[in-house]
Coordinates of C-alpha atoms and ligand atoms in Angstrom, one line a residue:
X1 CA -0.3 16.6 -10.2
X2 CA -0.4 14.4 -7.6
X3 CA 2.4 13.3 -5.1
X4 CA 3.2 10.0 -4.7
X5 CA 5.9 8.7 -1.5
X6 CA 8.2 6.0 -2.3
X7 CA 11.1 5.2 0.2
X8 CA 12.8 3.5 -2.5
X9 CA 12.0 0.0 -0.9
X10 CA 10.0 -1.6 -3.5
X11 CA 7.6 -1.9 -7.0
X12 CA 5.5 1.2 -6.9
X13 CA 5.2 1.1 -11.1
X14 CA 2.2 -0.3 -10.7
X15 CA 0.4 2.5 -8.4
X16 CA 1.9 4.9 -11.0
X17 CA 0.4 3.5 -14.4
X18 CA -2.5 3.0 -12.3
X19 CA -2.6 7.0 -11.5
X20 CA -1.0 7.6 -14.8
X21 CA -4.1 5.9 -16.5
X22 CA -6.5 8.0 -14.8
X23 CA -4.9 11.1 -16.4
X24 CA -2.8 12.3 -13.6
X25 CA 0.2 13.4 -13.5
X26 CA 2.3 11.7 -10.5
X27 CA 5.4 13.5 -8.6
X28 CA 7.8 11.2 -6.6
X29 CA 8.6 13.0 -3.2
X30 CA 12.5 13.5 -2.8
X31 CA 12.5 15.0 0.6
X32 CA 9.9 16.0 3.1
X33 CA 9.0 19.5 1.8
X34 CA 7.5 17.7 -1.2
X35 CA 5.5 16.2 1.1
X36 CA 4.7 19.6 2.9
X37 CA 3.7 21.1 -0.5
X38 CA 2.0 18.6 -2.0
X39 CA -2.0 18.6 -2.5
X40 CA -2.8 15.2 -2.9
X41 CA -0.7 12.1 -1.3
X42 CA -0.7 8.9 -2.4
X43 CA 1.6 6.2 -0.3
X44 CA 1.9 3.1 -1.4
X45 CA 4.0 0.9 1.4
X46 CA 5.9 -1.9 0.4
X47 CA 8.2 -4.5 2.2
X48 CA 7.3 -5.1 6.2
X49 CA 6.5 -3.2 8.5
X50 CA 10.0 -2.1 10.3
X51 CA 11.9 -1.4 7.6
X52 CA 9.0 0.9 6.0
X53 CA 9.5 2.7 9.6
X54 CA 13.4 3.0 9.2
X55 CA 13.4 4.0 5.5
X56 CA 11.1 6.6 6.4
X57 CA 13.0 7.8 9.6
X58 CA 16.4 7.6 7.5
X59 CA 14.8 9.9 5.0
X60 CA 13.6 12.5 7.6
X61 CA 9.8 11.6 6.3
X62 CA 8.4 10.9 9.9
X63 CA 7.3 14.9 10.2
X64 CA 6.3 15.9 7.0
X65 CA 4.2 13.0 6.6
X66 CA 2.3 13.3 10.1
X67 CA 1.9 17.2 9.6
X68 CA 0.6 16.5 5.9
X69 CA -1.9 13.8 7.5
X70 CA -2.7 16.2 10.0
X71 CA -3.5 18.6 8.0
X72 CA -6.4 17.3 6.2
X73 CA -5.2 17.5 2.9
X74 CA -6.5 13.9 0.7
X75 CA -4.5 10.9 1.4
X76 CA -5.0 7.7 0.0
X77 CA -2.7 4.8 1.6
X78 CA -2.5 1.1 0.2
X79 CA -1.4 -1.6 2.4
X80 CA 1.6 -0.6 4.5
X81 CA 0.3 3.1 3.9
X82 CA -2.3 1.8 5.6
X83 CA -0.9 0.1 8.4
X84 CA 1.7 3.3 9.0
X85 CA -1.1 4.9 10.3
X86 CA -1.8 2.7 13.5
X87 CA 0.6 2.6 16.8
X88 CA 2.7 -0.5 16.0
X89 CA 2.6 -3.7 14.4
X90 CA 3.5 -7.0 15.8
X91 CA 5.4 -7.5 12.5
X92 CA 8.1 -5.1 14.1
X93 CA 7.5 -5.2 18.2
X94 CA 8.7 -2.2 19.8
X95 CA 8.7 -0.2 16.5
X96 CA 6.3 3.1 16.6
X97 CA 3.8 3.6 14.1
X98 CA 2.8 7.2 13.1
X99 CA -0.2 6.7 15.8
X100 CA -3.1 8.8 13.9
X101 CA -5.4 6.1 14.2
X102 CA -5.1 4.2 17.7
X103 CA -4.6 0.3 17.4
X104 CA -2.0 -2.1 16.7
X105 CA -1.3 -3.9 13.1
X106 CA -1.5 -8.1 14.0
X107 CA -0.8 -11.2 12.3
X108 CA -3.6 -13.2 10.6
X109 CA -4.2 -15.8 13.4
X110 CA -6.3 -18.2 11.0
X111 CA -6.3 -21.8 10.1
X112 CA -6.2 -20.8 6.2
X113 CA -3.4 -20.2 4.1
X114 CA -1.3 -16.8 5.4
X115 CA -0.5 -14.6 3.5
X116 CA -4.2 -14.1 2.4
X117 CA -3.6 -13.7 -1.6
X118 CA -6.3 -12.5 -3.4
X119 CA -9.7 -11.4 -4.6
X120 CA -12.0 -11.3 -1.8
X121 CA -14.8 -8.4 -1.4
X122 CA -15.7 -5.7 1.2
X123 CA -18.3 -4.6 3.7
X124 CA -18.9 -0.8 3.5
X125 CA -19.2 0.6 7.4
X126 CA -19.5 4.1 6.3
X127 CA -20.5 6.6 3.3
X128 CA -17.6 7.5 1.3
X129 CA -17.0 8.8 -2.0
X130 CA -14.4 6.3 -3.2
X131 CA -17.8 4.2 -3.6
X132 CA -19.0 6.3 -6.4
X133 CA -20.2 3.7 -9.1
X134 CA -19.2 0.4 -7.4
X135 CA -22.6 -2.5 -6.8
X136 CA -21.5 -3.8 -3.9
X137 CA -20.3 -7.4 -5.1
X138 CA -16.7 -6.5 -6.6
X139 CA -13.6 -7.8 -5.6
X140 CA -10.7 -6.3 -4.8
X141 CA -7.1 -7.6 -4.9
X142 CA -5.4 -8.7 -1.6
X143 CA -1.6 -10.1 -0.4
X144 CA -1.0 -9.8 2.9
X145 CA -0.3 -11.3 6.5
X146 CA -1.2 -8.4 8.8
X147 CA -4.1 -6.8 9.0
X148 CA -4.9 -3.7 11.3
X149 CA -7.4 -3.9 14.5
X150 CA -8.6 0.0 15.6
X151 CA -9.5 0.6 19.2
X152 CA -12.7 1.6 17.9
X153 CA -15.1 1.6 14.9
X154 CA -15.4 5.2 14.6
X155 CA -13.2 5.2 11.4
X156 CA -13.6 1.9 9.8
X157 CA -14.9 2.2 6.3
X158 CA -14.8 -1.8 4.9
X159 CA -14.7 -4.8 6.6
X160 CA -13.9 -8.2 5.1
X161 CA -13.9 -11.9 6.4
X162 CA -11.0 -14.3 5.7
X163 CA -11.4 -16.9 8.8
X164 CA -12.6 -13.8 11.0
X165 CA -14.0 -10.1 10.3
X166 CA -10.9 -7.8 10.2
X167 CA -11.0 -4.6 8.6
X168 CA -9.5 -3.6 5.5
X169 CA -10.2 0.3 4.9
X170 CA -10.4 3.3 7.3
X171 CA -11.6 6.8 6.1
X172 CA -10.6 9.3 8.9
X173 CA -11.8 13.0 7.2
X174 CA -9.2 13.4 4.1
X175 CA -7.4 10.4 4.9
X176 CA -8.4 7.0 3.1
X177 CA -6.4 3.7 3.4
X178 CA -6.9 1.0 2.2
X179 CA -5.5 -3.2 2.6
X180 CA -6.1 -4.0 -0.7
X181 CA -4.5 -2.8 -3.9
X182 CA -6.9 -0.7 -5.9
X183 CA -3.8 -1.0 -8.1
X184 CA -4.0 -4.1 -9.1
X185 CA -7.9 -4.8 -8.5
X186 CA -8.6 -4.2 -12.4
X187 CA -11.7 -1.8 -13.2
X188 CA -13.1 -1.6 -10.2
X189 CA -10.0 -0.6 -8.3
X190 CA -9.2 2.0 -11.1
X191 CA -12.8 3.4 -10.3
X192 CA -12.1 3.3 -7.3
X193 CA -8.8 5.5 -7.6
X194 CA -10.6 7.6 -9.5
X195 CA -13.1 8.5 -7.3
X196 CA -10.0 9.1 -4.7
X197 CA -8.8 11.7 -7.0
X198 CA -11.6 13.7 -7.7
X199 CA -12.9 15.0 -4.1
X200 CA -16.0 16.9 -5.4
X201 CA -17.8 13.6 -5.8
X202 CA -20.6 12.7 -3.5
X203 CA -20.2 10.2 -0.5
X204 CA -23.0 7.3 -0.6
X205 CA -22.7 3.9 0.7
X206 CA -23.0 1.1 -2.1
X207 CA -25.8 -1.3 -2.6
X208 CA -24.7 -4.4 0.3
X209 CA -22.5 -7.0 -0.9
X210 CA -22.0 -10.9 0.1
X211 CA -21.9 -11.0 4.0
X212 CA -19.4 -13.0 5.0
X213 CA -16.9 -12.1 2.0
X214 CA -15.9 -14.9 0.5
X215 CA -11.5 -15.4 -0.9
X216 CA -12.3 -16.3 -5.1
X217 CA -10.5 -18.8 -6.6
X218 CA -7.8 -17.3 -9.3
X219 CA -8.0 -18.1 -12.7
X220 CA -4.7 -17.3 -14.3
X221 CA -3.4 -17.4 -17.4
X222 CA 0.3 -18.2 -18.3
X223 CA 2.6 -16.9 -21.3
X224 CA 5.6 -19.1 -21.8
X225 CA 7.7 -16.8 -23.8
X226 CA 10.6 -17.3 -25.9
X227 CA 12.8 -16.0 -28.8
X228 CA 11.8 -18.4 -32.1
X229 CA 13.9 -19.2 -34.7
X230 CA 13.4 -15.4 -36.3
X231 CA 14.5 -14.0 -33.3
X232 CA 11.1 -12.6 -32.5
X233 CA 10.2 -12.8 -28.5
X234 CA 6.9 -15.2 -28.9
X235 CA 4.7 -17.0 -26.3
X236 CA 5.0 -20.5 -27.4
X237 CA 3.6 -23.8 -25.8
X238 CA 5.3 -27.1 -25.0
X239 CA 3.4 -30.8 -24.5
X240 CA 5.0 -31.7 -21.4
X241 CA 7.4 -28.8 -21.9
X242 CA 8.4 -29.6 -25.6
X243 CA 7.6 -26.3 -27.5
X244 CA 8.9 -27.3 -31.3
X245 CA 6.8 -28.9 -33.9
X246 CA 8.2 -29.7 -37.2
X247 CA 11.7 -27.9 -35.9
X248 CA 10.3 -24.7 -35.4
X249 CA 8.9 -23.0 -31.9
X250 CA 5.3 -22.6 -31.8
X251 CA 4.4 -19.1 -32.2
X252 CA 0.8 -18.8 -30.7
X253 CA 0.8 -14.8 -30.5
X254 CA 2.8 -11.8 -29.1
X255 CA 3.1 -11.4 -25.5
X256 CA 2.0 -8.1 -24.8
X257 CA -1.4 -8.3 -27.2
X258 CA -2.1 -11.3 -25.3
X259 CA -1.8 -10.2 -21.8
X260 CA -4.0 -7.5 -22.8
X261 CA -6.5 -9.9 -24.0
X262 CA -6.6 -11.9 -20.5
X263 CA -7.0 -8.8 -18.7
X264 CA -10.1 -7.8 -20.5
X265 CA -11.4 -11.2 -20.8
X266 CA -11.3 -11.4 -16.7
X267 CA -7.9 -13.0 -15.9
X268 CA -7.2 -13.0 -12.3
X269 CA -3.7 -12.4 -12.6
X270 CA -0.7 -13.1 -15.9
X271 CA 2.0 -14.9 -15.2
X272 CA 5.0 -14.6 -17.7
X273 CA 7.9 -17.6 -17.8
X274 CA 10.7 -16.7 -20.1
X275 CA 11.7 -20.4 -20.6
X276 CA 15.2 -20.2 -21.9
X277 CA 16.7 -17.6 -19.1
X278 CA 18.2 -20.9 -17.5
X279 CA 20.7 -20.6 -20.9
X280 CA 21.5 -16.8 -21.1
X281 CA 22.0 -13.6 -18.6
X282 CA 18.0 -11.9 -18.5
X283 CA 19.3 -8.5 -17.7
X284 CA 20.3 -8.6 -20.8
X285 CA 17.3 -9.9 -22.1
X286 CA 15.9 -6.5 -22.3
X287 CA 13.0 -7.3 -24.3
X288 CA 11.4 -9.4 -21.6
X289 CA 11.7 -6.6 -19.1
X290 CA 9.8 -4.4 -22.0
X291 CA 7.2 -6.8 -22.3
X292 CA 6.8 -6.3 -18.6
X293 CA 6.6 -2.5 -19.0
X294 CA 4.5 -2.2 -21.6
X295 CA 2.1 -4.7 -20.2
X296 CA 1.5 -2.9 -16.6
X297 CA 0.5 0.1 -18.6
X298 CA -2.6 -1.8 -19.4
X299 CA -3.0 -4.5 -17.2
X300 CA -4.2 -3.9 -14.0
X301 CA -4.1 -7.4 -12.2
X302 CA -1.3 -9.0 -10.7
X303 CA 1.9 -9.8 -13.1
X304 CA 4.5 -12.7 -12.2
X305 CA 7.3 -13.2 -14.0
X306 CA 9.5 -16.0 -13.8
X307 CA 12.9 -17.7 -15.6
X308 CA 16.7 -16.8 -14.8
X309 CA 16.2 -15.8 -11.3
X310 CA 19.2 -16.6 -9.9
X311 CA 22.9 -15.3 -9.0
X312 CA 25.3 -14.8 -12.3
X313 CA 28.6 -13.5 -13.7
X314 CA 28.4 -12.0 -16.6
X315 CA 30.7 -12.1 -19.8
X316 CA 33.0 -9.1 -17.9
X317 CA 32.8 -11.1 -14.4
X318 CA 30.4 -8.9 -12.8
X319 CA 28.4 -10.9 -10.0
X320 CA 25.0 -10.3 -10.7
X321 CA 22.7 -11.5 -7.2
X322 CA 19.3 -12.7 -7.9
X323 CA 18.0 -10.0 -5.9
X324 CA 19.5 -7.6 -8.3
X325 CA 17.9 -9.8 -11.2
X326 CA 14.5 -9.5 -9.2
X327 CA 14.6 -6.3 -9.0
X328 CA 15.0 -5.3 -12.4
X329 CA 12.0 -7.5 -13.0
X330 CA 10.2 -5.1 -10.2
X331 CA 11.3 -2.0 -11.4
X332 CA 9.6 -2.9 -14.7
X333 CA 6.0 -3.9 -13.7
X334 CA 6.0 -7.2 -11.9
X335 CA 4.4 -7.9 -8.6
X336 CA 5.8 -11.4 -8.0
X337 CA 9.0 -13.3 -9.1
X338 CA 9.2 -17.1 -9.6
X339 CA 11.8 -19.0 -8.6
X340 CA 12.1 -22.4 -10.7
X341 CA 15.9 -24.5 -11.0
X342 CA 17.0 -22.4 -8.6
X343 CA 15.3 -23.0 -6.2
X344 CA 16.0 -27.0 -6.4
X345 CA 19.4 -26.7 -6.2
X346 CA 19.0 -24.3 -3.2
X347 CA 17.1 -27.0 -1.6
X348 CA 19.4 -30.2 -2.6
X349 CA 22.0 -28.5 -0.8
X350 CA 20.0 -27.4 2.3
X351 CA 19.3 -31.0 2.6
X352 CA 22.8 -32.2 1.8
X353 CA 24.5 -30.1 4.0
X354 CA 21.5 -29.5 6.5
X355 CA 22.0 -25.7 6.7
X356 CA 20.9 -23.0 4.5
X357 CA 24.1 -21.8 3.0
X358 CA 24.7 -17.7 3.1
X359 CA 21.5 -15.8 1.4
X360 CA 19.9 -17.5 -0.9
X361 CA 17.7 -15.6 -3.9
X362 CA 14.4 -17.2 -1.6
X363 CA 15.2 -15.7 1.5
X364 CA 16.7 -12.8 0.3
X365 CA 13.8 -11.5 -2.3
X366 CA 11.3 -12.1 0.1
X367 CA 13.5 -10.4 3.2
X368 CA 13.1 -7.2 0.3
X369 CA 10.1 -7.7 -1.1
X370 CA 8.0 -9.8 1.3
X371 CA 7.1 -13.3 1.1
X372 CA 4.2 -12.6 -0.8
X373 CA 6.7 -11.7 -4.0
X374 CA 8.5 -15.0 -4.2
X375 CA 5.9 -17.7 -5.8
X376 CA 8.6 -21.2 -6.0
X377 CA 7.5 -22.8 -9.8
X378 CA 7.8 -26.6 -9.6
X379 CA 8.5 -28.6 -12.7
X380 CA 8.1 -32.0 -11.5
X381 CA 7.4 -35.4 -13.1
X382 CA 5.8 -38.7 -11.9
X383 CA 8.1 -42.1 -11.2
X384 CA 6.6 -44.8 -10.0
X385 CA 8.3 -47.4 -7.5
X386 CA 6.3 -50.3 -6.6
X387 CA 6.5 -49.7 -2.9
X388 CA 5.9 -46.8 -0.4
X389 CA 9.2 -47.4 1.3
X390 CA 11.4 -47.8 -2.3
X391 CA 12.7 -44.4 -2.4
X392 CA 13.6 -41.6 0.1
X393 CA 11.6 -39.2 -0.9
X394 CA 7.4 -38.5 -0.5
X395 CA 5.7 -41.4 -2.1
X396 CA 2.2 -41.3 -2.9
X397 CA 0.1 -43.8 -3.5
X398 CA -1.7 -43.3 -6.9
X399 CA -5.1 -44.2 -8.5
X400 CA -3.1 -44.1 -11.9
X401 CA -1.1 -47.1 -12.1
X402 CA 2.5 -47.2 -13.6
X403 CA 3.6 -48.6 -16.6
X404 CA 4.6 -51.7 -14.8
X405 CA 1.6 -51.7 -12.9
X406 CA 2.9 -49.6 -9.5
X407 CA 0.6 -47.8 -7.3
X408 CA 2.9 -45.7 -6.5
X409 CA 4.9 -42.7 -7.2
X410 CA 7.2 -39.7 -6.6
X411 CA 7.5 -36.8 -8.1
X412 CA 10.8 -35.7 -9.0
X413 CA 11.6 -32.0 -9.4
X414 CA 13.3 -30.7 -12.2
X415 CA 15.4 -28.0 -13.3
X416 CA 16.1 -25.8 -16.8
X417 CA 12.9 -26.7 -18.0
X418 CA 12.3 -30.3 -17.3
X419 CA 15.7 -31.3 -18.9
X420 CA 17.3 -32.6 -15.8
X421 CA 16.0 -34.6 -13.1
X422 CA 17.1 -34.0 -9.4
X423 CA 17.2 -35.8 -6.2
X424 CA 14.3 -34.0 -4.8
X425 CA 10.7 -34.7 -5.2
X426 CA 7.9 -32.0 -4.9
X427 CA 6.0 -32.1 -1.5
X428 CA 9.8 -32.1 0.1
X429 CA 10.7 -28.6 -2.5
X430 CA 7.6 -26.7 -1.3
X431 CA 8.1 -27.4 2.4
X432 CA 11.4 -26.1 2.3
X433 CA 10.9 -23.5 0.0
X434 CA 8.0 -22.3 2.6
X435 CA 10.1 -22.2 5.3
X436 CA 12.8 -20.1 3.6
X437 CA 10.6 -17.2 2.9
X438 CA 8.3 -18.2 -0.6
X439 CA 4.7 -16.9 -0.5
X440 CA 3.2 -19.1 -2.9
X441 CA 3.8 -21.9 -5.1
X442 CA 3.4 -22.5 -9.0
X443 CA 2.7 -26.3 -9.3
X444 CA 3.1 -27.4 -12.9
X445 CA 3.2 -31.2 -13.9
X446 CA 5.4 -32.2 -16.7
X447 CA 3.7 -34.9 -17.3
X448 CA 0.1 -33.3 -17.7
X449 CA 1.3 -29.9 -19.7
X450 CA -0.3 -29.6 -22.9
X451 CA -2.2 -32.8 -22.4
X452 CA -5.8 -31.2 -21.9
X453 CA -6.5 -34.4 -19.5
X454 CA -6.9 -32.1 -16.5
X455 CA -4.8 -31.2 -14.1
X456 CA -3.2 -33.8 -11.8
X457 CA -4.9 -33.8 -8.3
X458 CA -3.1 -36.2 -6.5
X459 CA 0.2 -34.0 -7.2
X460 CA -1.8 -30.9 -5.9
X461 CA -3.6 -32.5 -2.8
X462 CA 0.2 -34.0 -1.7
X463 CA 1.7 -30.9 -1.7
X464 CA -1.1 -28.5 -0.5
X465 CA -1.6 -30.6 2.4
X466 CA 2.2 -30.3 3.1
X467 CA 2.4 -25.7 3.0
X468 CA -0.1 -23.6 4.4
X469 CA 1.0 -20.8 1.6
X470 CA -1.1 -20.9 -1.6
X471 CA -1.2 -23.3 -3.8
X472 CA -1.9 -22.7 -7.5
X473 CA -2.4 -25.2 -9.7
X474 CA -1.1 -26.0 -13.1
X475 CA -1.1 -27.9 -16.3
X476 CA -3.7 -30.4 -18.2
X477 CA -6.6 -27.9 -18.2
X478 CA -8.4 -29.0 -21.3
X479 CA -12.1 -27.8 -20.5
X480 CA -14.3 -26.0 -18.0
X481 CA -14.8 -28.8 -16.2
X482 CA -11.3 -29.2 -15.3
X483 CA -11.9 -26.1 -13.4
X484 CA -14.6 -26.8 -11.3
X485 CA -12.5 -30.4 -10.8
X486 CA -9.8 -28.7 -9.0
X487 CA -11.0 -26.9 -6.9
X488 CA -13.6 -29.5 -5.3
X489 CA -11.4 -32.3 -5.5
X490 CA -8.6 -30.2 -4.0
X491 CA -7.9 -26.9 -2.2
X492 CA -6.2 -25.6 -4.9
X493 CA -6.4 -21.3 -4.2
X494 CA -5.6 -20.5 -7.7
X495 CA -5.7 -22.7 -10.9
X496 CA -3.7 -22.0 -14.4
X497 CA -3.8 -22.6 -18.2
X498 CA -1.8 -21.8 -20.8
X499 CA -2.8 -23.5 -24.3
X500 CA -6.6 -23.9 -24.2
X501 CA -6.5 -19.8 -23.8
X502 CA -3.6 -19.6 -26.5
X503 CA -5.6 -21.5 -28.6
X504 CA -9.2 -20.0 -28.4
X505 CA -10.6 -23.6 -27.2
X506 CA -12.1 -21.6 -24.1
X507 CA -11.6 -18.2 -22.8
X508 CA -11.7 -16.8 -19.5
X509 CA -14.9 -15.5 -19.6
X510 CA -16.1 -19.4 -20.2
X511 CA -14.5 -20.3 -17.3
X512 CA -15.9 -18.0 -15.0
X513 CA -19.6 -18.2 -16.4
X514 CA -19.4 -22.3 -15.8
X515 CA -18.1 -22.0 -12.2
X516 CA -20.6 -19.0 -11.1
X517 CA -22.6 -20.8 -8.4
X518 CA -20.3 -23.9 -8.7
X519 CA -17.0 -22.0 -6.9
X520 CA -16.4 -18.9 -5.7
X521 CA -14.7 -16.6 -8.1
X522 CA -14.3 -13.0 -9.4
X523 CA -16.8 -12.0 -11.4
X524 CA -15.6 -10.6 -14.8
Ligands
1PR1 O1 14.1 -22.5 -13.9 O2 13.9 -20.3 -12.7 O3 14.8 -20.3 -15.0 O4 12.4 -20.8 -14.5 C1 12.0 -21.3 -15.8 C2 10.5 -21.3 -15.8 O5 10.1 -21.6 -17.1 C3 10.0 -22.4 -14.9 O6 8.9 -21.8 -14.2 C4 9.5 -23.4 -15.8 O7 8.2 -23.9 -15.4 C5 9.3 -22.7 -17.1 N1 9.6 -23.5 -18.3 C6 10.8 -23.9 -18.7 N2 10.8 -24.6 -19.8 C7 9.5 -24.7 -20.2 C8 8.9 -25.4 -21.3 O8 7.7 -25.5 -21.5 N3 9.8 -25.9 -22.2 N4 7.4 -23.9 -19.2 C9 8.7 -24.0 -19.2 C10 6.7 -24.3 -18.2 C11 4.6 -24.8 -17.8 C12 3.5 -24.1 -17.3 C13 2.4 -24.1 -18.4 C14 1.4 -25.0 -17.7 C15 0.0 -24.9 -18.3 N5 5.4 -24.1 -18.6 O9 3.7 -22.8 -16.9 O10 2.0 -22.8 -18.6 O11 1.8 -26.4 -17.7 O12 0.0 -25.4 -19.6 P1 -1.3 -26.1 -20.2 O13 -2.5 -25.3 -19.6 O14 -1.2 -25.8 -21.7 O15 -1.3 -27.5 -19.8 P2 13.9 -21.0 -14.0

């Protein structure tokens, strides 16, 4: 039995099925005497930094938790568990941390994208058993914008470098914390855990890793799902967003087998988009939140799910937020939500009326969940105008000429799955969408999906040099290549593919062997 704290504030699924897989059997804490009792503590903070410290004072958790941590009984913090333990954090000035190691928690100060999202590796300082069985080289999964700076070294057990060295694990006797997400950092972070868990296992220092650590580029793989025409929830696969052939929707394999099959093929993170939510009320697409749950049992990467994330009434006039949507979707496995026509007619009307009007699902989720769980997914398509200054929007000029012979082009967003074009091109979306809150952004092309001509880089150089939040690329991989294309020809932090791994053309695994030595990634 092990204890695990949860203030309620958050997706702590994960950090269960993670525990859950290594055999153990995992007690939430109610109140603070199960945390007085307990033998083993796991804390996995979520949210930002002040309102983990409120939930936890609200719930009377301050005590119990500092005796427990004083008591050297094993602890094992992730991310906010780890930062609890300094004196404050310039996320929340003012607000006291639990002060057992001395230092503040500070924001990234870095001219690279913040948060930092994603695998990048570590620098072991001291001996510790959580090492047990690791080489050195792995990569563990990272979101965040803080990261903690100890007075001294004396308990710093990883370092890492994104822009600067900052350190990302202390081991202080019992207690071990950690920035990254074991969680979520596939077999090496289970091992990891595991060695956590069992305290009788030696403490050795691995084999040195890559000094400086170097942020991979994601490969992810996508699973447009859908209901066909037998009612059975498929992925499926549209050119340029058309998913029927012959009248029927193409059925290219069930959507928890295949996530499965990513994960052990060396998919950085899945990424689910149930592409007809726009039409129905998700909640009450319950098999979509199964395939969720059943997937996290297995999959130990990061899950997004997208489609339907916005406010509702349903049939009896309840008024359904999209936080409330979201969270269902956290509550069953996922560690990101994506935000697609809504979020284009959120920002159509901030431009139109110039304000933001109330809360809208962007600002809102990420207030919740942080920013790092709102990733916006842009559908937009190409038009081209024959000069720079036709159109109000953010024209490009293009080395892919128009059918009328134009140099350049927009690209105008879309909503409900490419069927309607809106008054809003891309680079304008994402800048927006930044500033409201979003973490990340899903950049599809409509005009590239499904085409296996690669993806399109003058879309993905526009709007990365407009956000300093990730950029992931998608649609038009059609071979390895394409890979290594995007990310030299553009600064692209993750890239994704949905039909040449649906359709056995190339697997992850190919991917990853061609760009070893080409571009940084996470070796499978
Ligand atoms: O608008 O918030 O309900 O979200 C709906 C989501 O569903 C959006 O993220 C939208 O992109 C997606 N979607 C809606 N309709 C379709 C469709 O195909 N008919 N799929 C659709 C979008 C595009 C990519 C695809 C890449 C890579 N799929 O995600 O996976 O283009 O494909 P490729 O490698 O085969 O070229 P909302």
């Amino acid at each position: 039995m092990i204890a695990l704290l949860d203030y309620g504030a958050g997706n702590v699924r994960s950090v269960i099925n993670a525990l859950e897989r290594l055999g153990e059997t995992v007690q939430i804490v109610s109140n603070g005497d199960d945390i007085l009792q307990a033998d083993r503590l796991v804390f996995p903070g979520v949210g930002g930094f002040g309102s983990m410290m409120h939930n936890l004072r609200e719930k009377n958790f301050i005590d119990p938790l500092t005796s427990y941590l004083r008591s050297g009984r094993p602890f094992f913090g992730i991310c906010l568990g780890l930062q609890v333990l300094f004196d404050g954090s310039e996320e929340a000035p003012g607000v006291p941390g639990l002060g057992i190691i001395p230092g503040q928690v500070k924001r990234f100060t870095v001219d690279l994208a913040v948060p930092h999202i994603g695998w990048n590796g570590i620098k072991a300082r001291q001996p510790s058993r959580i090492f047990n069985g690791l080489h050195g080289d792995e990569k563990f999964y990272f979101v965040h914008s803080y990261h903690v700076a100890p007075e001294t070294d004396e308990w710093v057990l990883t370092a890492t470098d994104y822009g600067y060295e900052f350190v990302s694990a202390i081991q202080k006797g019992n207690i071990i914390a950690t920035q990254f997400h074991p969680e979520k950092s596939g077999k090496a972070g289970l091992a990891l855990l595991a060695n956590f868990l069992d305290t009788t296992r030696e403490a050795i220092i691995p084999a040195a890793g890559p000094d400086p650590t170097r942020l991979a580029k994601r490969i992810i793989a996508c699973l447009d799902v859908r209901t066909n025409n037998q009612g059975d929830l498929v992925v499926t696969k549209g050119d340029q967003y058309d998913v029927r052939e012959n009248g029927e929707v193409r059925n290219l394999g069930k959507p928890v087998q295949l996530a499965g099959r990513y994960y052990e093929e060396g998919a950085d993170e899945i990424t689910f988009l149930n592409i007809t939510a726009f039409r129905d009320f998700p909640l009450k697409d319950m098999p979509m939140l199964k395939v969720l749950e059943l997937t996290s049992k297995n999959v130990f990467v990061p899950l997004t799910i997208g489609g339907g994330i916005r406010d509702y009434k349903d049939k009896d006039g309840r008024h359904w937020s999209a936080l409330e949507v979201a969270a269902e979707y956290f509550r069953s496995g996922a560690d990101k939500i994506s935000i697609g026509s809504d979020a284009v007619l959120i920002v159509e009307d901030i431009l139109k009326t110039g304000q933001a009007a109330g809360m809208n699902s962007i600002a809102q989720i990420s207030r919740v969940y942080g920013n790092q769980a709102v990733v916006i997914s842009i559908d937009p398509r190409r038009v081209y105008v024959k000069t720079p200054d036709a159109v109000n929007h953010h024209v490009i000029e293009t080395t892919i000429p128009g059918p009328g012979g134009e140099h350049y082009c927009w690209y105008q967003c879309t909503i409900k799955g490419g069927r309607e074009g809106r008054e809003v091109d891309a680079v304008t979306l994402a800048k927006v969408c930044e500033q409201l809150g979003a973490g990340e952004i899903l950049l599809n092309c409509i005009d590239r999906d499904g085409t296996n001509a690669g993806f399109d880089l003058e879309l993905i150089n526009a709007v990365k040099n407009a956000v300093s939040i990730p950029v992931i690329a998608s649609s038009g991989a059609g071979n390895v290549a394409h890979f290594q294309e995007v990310f030299t020809r553009t600064e692209a932090d993750a890239a994704l593919a949905a039909g040449i791994f649906h359709r056995q053309e190339v697997s992850i695994g190919e991917v990853k062997e061609y760009l070893q030595n080409k571009v940084e990634i996470r070796p499978v």
